[in-house]
Amino acid sequence: MPRTFPPGFLWGTATAAYQIEGAWAEAGKGESIWDRFAHTPSKIEDASHGDTACDHYHRWREDVALMKALGHQAYRFSIAWPRVRPQGRGPVNEAGLDFYSQLVDDLLAAGLTPVATLYHWDLPQAQFEAGGWPARATAEAFVEYADLVTRALGDRVKHWITHNEPWCIAFLGYQIGEHAPGYKDEWGNALAASHHLLLSHGWAVPVIRRNSPGAEVGITLNLVPVSHASPSAADYHAGRRFDGYFNRWFLDPLFGRGYPADKVAEYTALGHWDPALVRPGDLEAVAADTDFLGVNYYNRHLARDEQAPDNAPPVEFLAPRSEWTDMGWEIYPDGLYQLLCRLHFEYQPRKIYVTENGVSYGDGPDAQGRIADTRRIRYLGDHFAAAHRALQAGVPLAGYFVWSLLDNFEWARGYTQRFGLIYVDYATQRRLPKDSAYWYRDVIRANALPDEG
Ligand code: FCB
């Protein structure tokens, strides 16, 4: 049986401004927290930064032409806030808006559906200095910025994502410290940031709808399904705690349930959570009705309570049975199926898009310039198959965006990780489609997965 996807299913790729654009201080762009972070010694694994990245700011025409040649139907990109409003609030940089406006025109002319993310982590440094996401004023600044951008592009862009992965912004930025602005153990700030991110999303939704009639508006979360190392109660509870921290903390308020009571109790007892952050009307705003949920899926979490003295022996191990990517992430396609089903049965988003899924492997060109990234083809095929099973279970999945179009600057990992369907030779900026790019072209053309076996 051919595994066919529904008519109109949207296939594309995803990128983010800081990871590909470069031109970090060009044409009136302001400094972002990622410029500052990457310019700080010892923050990035290979001591690199996004100053030039894939030079997409100058090569976007070539990149759009590649997408078209490879048969893509949609392109998810992000808009750099400091390019269009360099100081966060204050003067608008028309040159920044023009860049995205031309990109959108070119995408449409090439027959591609533009899907724009308003915030993929590059906060203007000035807005950070004014308090950043732990401050409520940044939520107000985001709405002004969203208003500005959707006024300029809302006639042509009809798919809007407010935020990319609020968990990463709040917790990698303030609790784990791996991402800009790079603070550790600041639980209070991480939680305040998470609330203001969600609030700014909710406030922005009606503004975007007003400026972009008929548009689909949503938010993208990175979500992680939980498996348990043993069937013990201790591991069950460890899984529940993790799920609250990572998944429910964002899903519950977005879908009108408020912050999960178990986590509120835990964070309050630890002195991390200030209930006064949530003002009257906030929860209603956060739960704004949206058209879709964007899901970024890469891996699962294996829950294990190491502290419980009499815990049952583990029956499930990540290593050595599992396969791992160059990121050190376990490959677990069934997790995508589990996650999509859970979201549909538990939260009922109107639609779901997989807004990111993909894999880092270092394969490069052979003597003939061919990149035989068979492991990526297998990875994508297995994950598309999981998505297809979810569709058969009734999940309203409407599209799939492979991370990523190009090899690019992978945040704290710098250029050590290659996620692209297209190889980038950073010395020359030459783009070389990998075998997976041609394989993906054929999947899109057929709107179906090749036969098994
Ligand atoms: C996600 C990010 C994206 C990319 C992938 C690998 O968390 O949204 O920018 O770095 O991971």
Short mmCIF file of C-alpha atoms and ligand atoms in Angstrom, two decimals:
data_model
loop_
_atom_site.label_atom_id
_atom_site.label_comp_id
_atom_site.label_asym_id
_atom_site.label_seq_id
_atom_site.Cartn_x
_atom_site.Cartn_y
_atom_site.Cartn_z
CA MET A 1 0.00 0.00 0.00
CA PRO A 2 1.48 3.39 -0.92
CA ARG A 3 1.60 5.65 2.09
CA THR A 4 0.00 8.74 0.63
CA PHE A 5 -0.39 12.04 2.45
CA PRO A 6 -3.60 14.09 2.26
CA PRO A 7 -4.07 16.44 -0.70
CA GLY A 8 -2.73 19.90 0.13
CA PHE A 9 -0.30 18.56 2.74
CA LEU A 10 2.43 21.20 2.92
CA TRP A 11 6.06 20.09 2.55
CA GLY A 12 8.94 22.42 3.18
CA THR A 13 12.03 23.21 5.17
CA ALA A 14 12.77 25.52 8.08
CA THR A 15 15.56 27.94 8.99
CA ALA A 16 16.14 30.74 11.50
CA ALA A 17 17.55 34.21 10.84
CA TYR A 18 20.59 34.10 13.10
CA GLN A 19 21.57 30.64 11.89
CA ILE A 20 21.77 31.55 8.19
CA GLU A 21 21.62 35.28 7.45
CA GLY A 22 24.98 36.69 8.54
CA ALA A 23 25.20 40.46 7.85
CA TRP A 24 25.02 40.85 11.60
CA ALA A 25 25.80 44.57 11.59
CA GLU A 26 24.71 45.53 8.09
CA ALA A 27 22.06 47.84 6.69
CA GLY A 28 21.02 49.26 10.02
CA LYS A 29 20.63 45.98 11.92
CA GLY A 30 20.98 46.26 15.70
CA GLU A 31 22.90 43.86 17.94
CA SER A 32 21.02 40.82 19.25
CA ILE A 33 21.60 38.76 22.37
CA TRP A 34 22.96 36.04 20.09
CA ASP A 35 25.49 38.41 18.52
CA ARG A 36 26.63 39.34 22.02
CA PHE A 37 26.62 35.74 23.31
CA ALA A 38 28.54 34.29 20.34
CA HIS A 39 31.08 37.11 20.56
CA THR A 40 31.73 36.18 24.19
CA PRO A 41 34.69 33.77 24.53
CA SER A 42 33.93 30.14 25.45
CA LYS A 43 30.19 30.21 24.78
CA ILE A 44 30.27 28.47 21.37
CA GLU A 45 31.87 25.04 20.98
CA ASP A 46 34.07 25.95 17.99
CA ALA A 47 34.46 29.62 19.00
CA SER A 48 32.40 30.62 15.96
CA HIS A 49 29.52 33.07 15.56
CA GLY A 50 26.79 33.99 13.09
CA ASP A 51 28.50 37.10 11.68
CA THR A 52 28.47 35.58 8.19
CA ALA A 53 26.82 32.17 8.69
CA CYS A 54 25.43 31.04 5.29
CA ASP A 55 25.50 34.61 3.98
CA HIS A 56 21.82 34.16 3.19
CA TYR A 57 21.30 37.91 3.56
CA HIS A 58 23.18 38.29 0.27
CA ARG A 59 22.39 34.92 -1.31
CA TRP A 60 18.67 34.57 -0.66
CA ARG A 61 17.82 34.63 -4.35
CA GLU A 62 20.02 31.60 -4.94
CA ASP A 63 18.50 29.89 -1.89
CA VAL A 64 14.93 30.46 -3.07
CA ALA A 65 15.88 29.16 -6.52
CA LEU A 66 17.27 26.01 -4.86
CA MET A 67 14.05 25.46 -2.92
CA LYS A 68 12.09 25.77 -6.13
CA ALA A 69 14.40 23.42 -8.03
CA LEU A 70 14.10 20.89 -5.20
CA GLY A 71 10.32 20.99 -5.40
CA HIS A 72 9.62 22.52 -1.98
CA GLN A 73 6.12 23.88 -1.42
CA ALA A 74 6.70 26.03 1.66
CA TYR A 75 9.51 27.74 3.51
CA ARG A 76 9.58 28.51 7.21
CA PHE A 77 12.00 31.33 8.03
CA SER A 78 12.32 33.75 10.91
CA ILE A 79 12.42 37.50 11.01
CA ALA A 80 15.24 39.10 12.98
CA TRP A 81 13.67 41.61 15.36
CA PRO A 82 16.91 43.69 15.57
CA ARG A 83 16.97 43.96 11.77
CA VAL A 84 13.59 45.66 11.68
CA ARG A 85 13.61 47.46 15.04
CA PRO A 86 17.25 47.64 16.08
CA GLN A 87 16.70 48.89 19.64
CA GLY A 88 13.75 46.65 20.45
CA ARG A 89 11.47 49.66 20.74
CA GLY A 90 12.15 52.94 18.98
CA PRO A 91 12.99 53.68 15.36
CA VAL A 92 12.06 51.26 12.62
CA ASN A 93 14.73 50.15 10.13
CA GLU A 94 12.97 50.19 6.78
CA ALA A 95 15.88 48.41 5.11
CA GLY A 96 15.26 45.44 7.38
CA LEU A 97 11.58 45.28 6.48
CA ASP A 98 12.49 45.59 2.79
CA PHE A 99 14.78 42.57 3.01
CA TYR A 100 11.95 40.33 4.23
CA SER A 101 9.45 41.91 1.86
CA GLN A 102 11.64 41.05 -1.13
CA LEU A 103 12.22 37.54 0.20
CA VAL A 104 8.47 37.02 0.51
CA ASP A 105 7.82 38.34 -3.01
CA ASP A 106 10.48 36.04 -4.39
CA LEU A 107 9.08 33.02 -2.52
CA LEU A 108 5.59 33.72 -3.83
CA ALA A 109 6.91 34.20 -7.36
CA ALA A 110 8.62 30.81 -7.04
CA GLY A 111 5.33 29.23 -5.96
CA LEU A 112 6.40 28.70 -2.33
CA THR A 113 4.19 29.39 0.70
CA PRO A 114 6.02 31.66 3.14
CA VAL A 115 5.69 30.68 6.82
CA ALA A 116 7.17 33.36 9.06
CA THR A 117 8.33 32.97 12.65
CA LEU A 118 8.41 36.28 14.49
CA TYR A 119 10.78 35.26 17.26
CA HIS A 120 13.47 32.64 16.83
CA TRP A 121 15.70 33.77 19.72
CA ASP A 122 17.51 36.89 18.49
CA LEU A 123 16.20 39.48 20.97
CA PRO A 124 17.59 42.98 20.41
CA GLN A 125 20.40 43.46 22.92
CA ALA A 126 18.85 46.81 23.93
CA GLN A 127 15.59 45.04 24.81
CA PHE A 128 17.55 42.56 26.90
CA GLU A 129 19.21 45.45 28.72
CA ALA A 130 15.75 46.89 29.35
CA GLY A 131 14.90 43.66 31.22
CA GLY A 132 14.55 40.98 28.53
CA TRP A 133 11.92 38.27 28.78
CA PRO A 134 11.84 38.19 32.60
CA ALA A 135 10.32 41.69 32.32
CA ARG A 136 6.69 42.16 31.35
CA ALA A 137 7.60 45.18 29.21
CA THR A 138 9.31 42.85 26.72
CA ALA A 139 5.93 41.22 26.04
CA GLU A 140 4.58 44.68 25.18
CA ALA A 141 7.61 45.37 22.97
CA PHE A 142 7.05 42.06 21.16
CA VAL A 143 3.46 42.97 20.35
CA GLU A 144 4.61 46.32 18.88
CA TYR A 145 7.18 44.46 16.80
CA ALA A 146 4.61 41.85 15.69
CA ASP A 147 2.27 44.68 14.70
CA LEU A 148 4.97 46.37 12.65
CA VAL A 149 5.99 43.22 10.80
CA THR A 150 2.50 41.95 10.10
CA ARG A 151 1.42 45.38 8.80
CA ALA A 152 4.31 45.23 6.33
CA LEU A 153 4.01 41.58 5.26
CA GLY A 154 0.55 40.49 6.35
CA ASP A 155 -0.95 41.02 2.90
CA ARG A 156 1.32 38.28 1.49
CA VAL A 157 2.35 36.05 4.40
CA LYS A 158 -0.62 33.96 5.54
CA HIS A 159 1.09 31.64 8.02
CA TRP A 160 2.46 33.21 11.21
CA ILE A 161 4.29 31.62 14.10
CA THR A 162 4.70 33.90 17.11
CA HIS A 163 7.50 32.11 18.99
CA ASN A 164 9.85 29.25 18.34
CA GLU A 165 10.37 26.97 21.35
CA PRO A 166 9.65 29.09 24.43
CA TRP A 167 11.12 26.31 26.60
CA CYS A 168 14.54 26.86 25.00
CA ILE A 169 14.32 30.63 25.29
CA ALA A 170 13.40 30.56 28.97
CA PHE A 171 15.21 27.51 30.31
CA LEU A 172 18.28 27.22 28.07
CA GLY A 173 18.67 30.99 28.49
CA TYR A 174 18.18 31.32 32.27
CA GLN A 175 18.30 27.91 33.93
CA ILE A 176 20.72 25.75 31.95
CA GLY A 177 22.71 28.65 30.54
CA GLU A 178 23.66 27.06 27.20
CA HIS A 179 21.91 29.70 25.13
CA ALA A 180 21.83 33.50 25.18
CA PRO A 181 21.70 35.33 27.51
CA GLY A 182 23.48 32.43 29.24
CA TYR A 183 22.41 32.42 32.89
CA LYS A 184 22.43 29.30 35.07
CA ASP A 185 20.05 28.31 37.85
CA GLU A 186 17.99 31.46 37.57
CA TRP A 187 14.73 29.58 37.97
CA GLY A 188 12.77 32.69 38.88
CA ASN A 189 13.85 34.45 35.69
CA ALA A 190 13.29 31.34 33.58
CA LEU A 191 9.73 31.00 34.83
CA ALA A 192 9.01 34.72 34.51
CA ALA A 193 10.41 34.61 30.96
CA SER A 194 8.17 31.66 30.11
CA HIS A 195 5.09 33.53 31.29
CA HIS A 196 5.95 36.68 29.36
CA LEU A 197 6.68 34.69 26.21
CA LEU A 198 3.29 33.00 26.41
CA LEU A 199 1.60 36.29 27.26
CA SER A 200 3.22 38.07 24.33
CA HIS A 201 2.06 35.25 22.06
CA GLY A 202 -1.52 35.58 23.28
CA TRP A 203 -1.50 39.37 22.97
CA ALA A 204 -0.03 39.19 19.47
CA VAL A 205 -2.59 36.74 18.04
CA PRO A 206 -5.44 39.27 17.55
CA VAL A 207 -2.99 41.90 16.27
CA ILE A 208 -1.68 39.50 13.64
CA ARG A 209 -5.20 38.49 12.62
CA ARG A 210 -6.16 42.15 12.20
CA ASN A 211 -3.13 42.91 10.01
CA SER A 212 -3.16 39.68 8.02
CA PRO A 213 -6.75 38.80 7.13
CA GLY A 214 -7.37 35.11 6.62
CA ALA A 215 -3.96 34.13 8.01
CA GLU A 216 -3.29 31.03 10.09
CA VAL A 217 -1.66 31.97 13.40
CA GLY A 218 0.04 29.65 15.88
CA ILE A 219 3.03 29.01 18.10
CA THR A 220 5.79 26.40 17.87
CA LEU A 221 6.79 24.30 20.87
CA ASN A 222 9.58 21.79 21.19
CA LEU A 223 7.94 18.81 22.83
CA VAL A 224 9.46 15.64 24.18
CA PRO A 225 7.50 12.43 24.77
CA VAL A 226 8.44 10.57 27.91
CA SER A 227 9.38 6.90 28.21
CA HIS A 228 10.09 5.24 31.54
CA ALA A 229 13.23 3.29 32.42
CA SER A 230 11.14 0.83 34.45
CA PRO A 231 7.47 0.39 35.28
CA SER A 232 8.11 1.53 38.87
CA ALA A 233 6.07 4.23 40.59
CA ALA A 234 9.30 6.19 41.16
CA ASP A 235 10.05 6.32 37.43
CA TYR A 236 6.44 7.13 36.62
CA HIS A 237 6.60 10.15 38.93
CA ALA A 238 9.97 11.22 37.55
CA GLY A 239 8.37 11.15 34.09
CA ARG A 240 5.43 13.18 35.30
CA ARG A 241 7.73 15.83 36.80
CA PHE A 242 9.70 16.09 33.59
CA ASP A 243 6.57 16.24 31.45
CA GLY A 244 5.31 19.12 33.62
CA TYR A 245 8.57 21.02 33.34
CA PHE A 246 9.01 20.54 29.60
CA ASN A 247 5.61 19.96 27.98
CA ARG A 248 2.64 20.75 30.20
CA TRP A 249 4.07 24.08 31.47
CA PHE A 250 3.47 25.42 27.95
CA LEU A 251 0.65 23.26 26.61
CA ASP A 252 -1.73 23.62 29.55
CA PRO A 253 -1.92 27.44 29.60
CA LEU A 254 -2.03 27.66 25.79
CA PHE A 255 -5.02 25.34 25.74
CA GLY A 256 -6.92 27.15 28.47
CA ARG A 257 -6.05 25.07 31.52
CA GLY A 258 -3.76 27.54 33.26
CA TYR A 259 -0.38 26.52 34.61
CA PRO A 260 -0.30 22.89 35.82
CA ALA A 261 -1.11 22.73 39.54
CA ASP A 262 1.60 20.18 40.38
CA LYS A 263 4.32 22.40 38.91
CA VAL A 264 2.92 25.60 40.43
CA ALA A 265 2.99 23.90 43.86
CA GLU A 266 6.53 22.62 43.32
CA TYR A 267 7.92 25.93 42.02
CA THR A 268 6.14 27.93 44.70
CA ALA A 269 7.51 25.69 47.47
CA LEU A 270 11.01 26.15 46.06
CA GLY A 271 10.56 29.93 45.91
CA HIS A 272 10.94 29.98 42.12
CA TRP A 273 7.45 31.07 41.15
CA ASP A 274 5.87 34.37 41.97
CA PRO A 275 2.10 34.00 41.48
CA ALA A 276 1.83 37.80 41.15
CA LEU A 277 3.43 37.48 37.70
CA VAL A 278 0.10 36.26 36.41
CA ARG A 279 -2.19 39.28 36.43
CA PRO A 280 -5.94 39.22 35.95
CA GLY A 281 -6.71 38.50 32.30
CA ASP A 282 -3.31 36.98 31.52
CA LEU A 283 -4.45 33.37 31.36
CA GLU A 284 -7.34 34.29 29.07
CA ALA A 285 -4.88 36.12 26.81
CA VAL A 286 -2.42 33.19 26.72
CA ALA A 287 -5.24 30.85 25.74
CA ALA A 288 -6.08 32.87 22.60
CA ASP A 289 -7.71 30.67 20.01
CA THR A 290 -5.10 29.66 17.40
CA ASP A 291 -5.28 27.96 14.02
CA PHE A 292 -2.50 25.47 14.56
CA LEU A 293 0.13 24.18 16.92
CA GLY A 294 3.66 23.94 15.55
CA VAL A 295 5.61 20.95 16.84
CA ASN A 296 9.38 20.58 16.73
CA TYR A 297 10.36 16.98 17.35
CA TYR A 298 13.86 15.62 17.76
CA ASN A 299 13.94 13.10 20.61
CA ARG A 300 12.35 11.63 23.72
CA HIS A 301 13.10 11.72 27.41
CA LEU A 302 13.80 8.55 29.35
CA ALA A 303 12.54 9.08 32.89
CA ARG A 304 14.53 7.51 35.71
CA ASP A 305 14.44 8.34 39.42
CA GLU A 306 18.06 7.78 40.39
CA GLN A 307 17.39 8.90 43.95
CA ALA A 308 14.74 6.33 44.90
CA PRO A 309 16.75 3.78 46.93
CA ASP A 310 14.53 0.77 46.19
CA ASN A 311 13.69 1.66 42.59
CA ALA A 312 13.08 -1.26 40.23
CA PRO A 313 15.90 -2.22 37.87
CA PRO A 314 15.64 -0.41 34.54
CA VAL A 315 14.16 -2.38 31.66
CA GLU A 316 14.66 0.31 29.07
CA PHE A 317 18.04 1.77 28.19
CA LEU A 318 18.92 4.47 25.72
CA ALA A 319 22.38 3.04 25.16
CA PRO A 320 23.80 0.92 23.68
CA ARG A 321 20.72 -0.31 21.81
CA SER A 322 19.72 3.00 20.32
CA GLU A 323 21.22 4.91 17.45
CA TRP A 324 22.54 8.38 18.02
CA THR A 325 22.99 11.40 15.79
CA ASP A 326 26.02 13.70 15.73
CA MET A 327 24.16 15.96 18.18
CA GLY A 328 24.15 13.09 20.66
CA TRP A 329 20.39 12.79 20.29
CA GLU A 330 18.74 9.39 20.31
CA ILE A 331 16.79 8.42 17.18
CA TYR A 332 13.26 7.50 18.16
CA PRO A 333 10.72 7.93 15.33
CA ASP A 334 7.87 6.33 17.29
CA GLY A 335 8.09 9.27 19.71
CA LEU A 336 6.74 11.52 16.96
CA TYR A 337 3.73 9.25 16.55
CA GLN A 338 3.16 9.12 20.31
CA LEU A 339 3.49 12.87 20.65
CA LEU A 340 1.15 13.75 17.78
CA CYS A 341 -1.51 11.35 19.06
CA ARG A 342 -1.23 12.71 22.58
CA LEU A 343 -1.58 16.30 21.40
CA HIS A 344 -4.64 15.42 19.35
CA PHE A 345 -6.37 13.36 22.02
CA GLU A 346 -5.43 15.54 25.00
CA TYR A 347 -5.40 19.12 23.65
CA GLN A 348 -7.23 19.08 20.28
CA PRO A 349 -5.34 21.79 18.38
CA ARG A 350 -7.28 22.63 15.20
CA LYS A 351 -4.29 21.65 13.08
CA ILE A 352 -0.74 20.58 13.69
CA TYR A 353 2.32 21.29 11.61
CA VAL A 354 5.61 19.57 12.27
CA THR A 355 7.52 22.83 12.07
CA GLU A 356 10.91 21.13 12.58
CA ASN A 357 12.31 17.64 12.40
CA GLY A 358 15.67 16.63 11.03
CA VAL A 359 19.07 15.28 11.86
CA SER A 360 22.72 16.23 12.15
CA TYR A 361 25.23 14.05 10.32
CA GLY A 362 28.62 15.27 9.19
CA ASP A 363 28.62 13.62 5.73
CA GLY A 364 30.44 15.74 3.17
CA PRO A 365 31.14 15.58 -0.55
CA ASP A 366 33.14 12.75 -2.11
CA ALA A 367 35.64 13.33 -4.93
CA GLN A 368 32.76 13.75 -7.40
CA GLY A 369 30.99 16.25 -5.15
CA ARG A 370 28.24 13.82 -4.22
CA ILE A 371 26.96 13.69 -0.63
CA ALA A 372 25.56 10.25 0.06
CA ASP A 373 23.75 11.00 3.33
CA THR A 374 21.85 7.72 3.44
CA ARG A 375 21.47 7.94 7.22
CA ARG A 376 19.48 11.19 6.84
CA ILE A 377 17.25 9.57 4.22
CA ARG A 378 16.52 6.73 6.61
CA TYR A 379 15.93 9.12 9.51
CA LEU A 380 13.48 11.23 7.53
CA GLY A 381 11.73 8.23 6.01
CA ASP A 382 11.17 6.72 9.46
CA HIS A 383 9.85 10.01 10.86
CA PHE A 384 7.58 10.67 7.86
CA ALA A 385 6.22 7.14 8.36
CA ALA A 386 5.48 7.95 12.02
CA ALA A 387 3.67 11.11 10.91
CA HIS A 388 1.70 9.07 8.40
CA ARG A 389 0.61 6.65 11.13
CA ALA A 390 -0.53 9.63 13.20
CA LEU A 391 -2.61 10.87 10.26
CA GLN A 392 -4.24 7.46 10.02
CA ALA A 393 -5.06 7.70 13.73
CA GLY A 394 -6.96 10.92 12.98
CA VAL A 395 -4.36 13.57 13.89
CA PRO A 396 -5.03 16.76 11.87
CA LEU A 397 -1.45 17.06 10.64
CA ALA A 398 -1.28 19.60 7.81
CA GLY A 399 2.39 19.89 6.91
CA TYR A 400 6.00 19.01 7.61
CA PHE A 401 9.09 21.22 7.64
CA VAL A 402 12.45 19.52 7.57
CA TRP A 403 15.16 21.12 9.68
CA SER A 404 16.98 22.41 7.76
CA LEU A 405 17.27 23.81 4.25
CA LEU A 406 21.01 24.42 4.67
CA ASP A 407 23.79 23.40 6.99
CA ASN A 408 24.02 26.36 9.36
CA PHE A 409 25.15 27.86 12.67
CA GLU A 410 23.84 25.42 15.27
CA TRP A 411 23.72 27.78 18.28
CA ALA A 412 26.07 26.67 21.08
CA ARG A 413 27.42 23.90 18.83
CA GLY A 414 28.57 26.41 16.20
CA TYR A 415 29.35 24.90 12.80
CA THR A 416 30.15 21.44 14.21
CA GLN A 417 26.67 20.16 13.31
CA ARG A 418 25.27 19.76 9.80
CA PHE A 419 21.47 19.53 9.69
CA GLY A 420 21.00 20.65 6.07
CA LEU A 421 19.44 18.92 3.09
CA ILE A 422 21.94 21.15 1.31
CA TYR A 423 25.62 21.08 2.19
CA VAL A 424 27.31 24.45 2.71
CA ASP A 425 31.02 24.86 2.07
CA TYR A 426 31.58 27.78 4.43
CA ALA A 427 34.88 28.81 2.82
CA THR A 428 33.25 29.45 -0.56
CA GLN A 429 29.56 29.55 0.46
CA ARG A 430 28.93 26.99 -2.25
CA ARG A 431 25.66 25.06 -1.79
CA LEU A 432 25.53 21.37 -2.73
CA PRO A 433 22.28 19.44 -2.41
CA LYS A 434 22.81 16.16 -0.56
CA ASP A 435 21.22 12.89 -1.72
CA SER A 436 18.51 13.49 0.89
CA ALA A 437 17.48 16.68 -0.92
CA TYR A 438 16.75 14.71 -4.10
CA TRP A 439 15.04 11.97 -2.12
CA TYR A 440 12.86 14.62 -0.41
CA ARG A 441 12.02 16.15 -3.82
CA ASP A 442 10.66 12.76 -4.91
CA VAL A 443 8.61 12.33 -1.71
CA ILE A 444 7.07 15.76 -2.25
CA ARG A 445 6.36 15.08 -5.91
CA ALA A 446 4.59 11.81 -5.06
CA ASN A 447 3.06 13.20 -1.84
CA ALA A 448 3.75 9.70 -0.59
CA LEU A 449 6.46 7.60 0.95
CA PRO A 450 8.37 5.16 -1.20
CA ASP A 451 7.32 1.53 -0.74
CA GLU A 452 8.82 -0.26 2.21
CA GLY A 453 11.52 -2.85 1.73
C1 FCB B 1 15.78 23.50 17.48
C2 FCB B 1 15.87 24.94 17.01
C3 FCB B 1 16.50 25.10 15.66
C4 FCB B 1 17.64 24.14 15.44
C5 FCB B 1 17.26 22.73 15.83
C6 FCB B 1 18.35 21.72 15.62
O1 FCB B 1 15.70 23.47 18.87
O2 FCB B 1 14.60 25.53 16.95
O3 FCB B 1 16.86 26.44 15.51
O4 FCB B 1 18.77 24.59 16.08
O5 FCB B 1 16.86 22.70 17.16
#
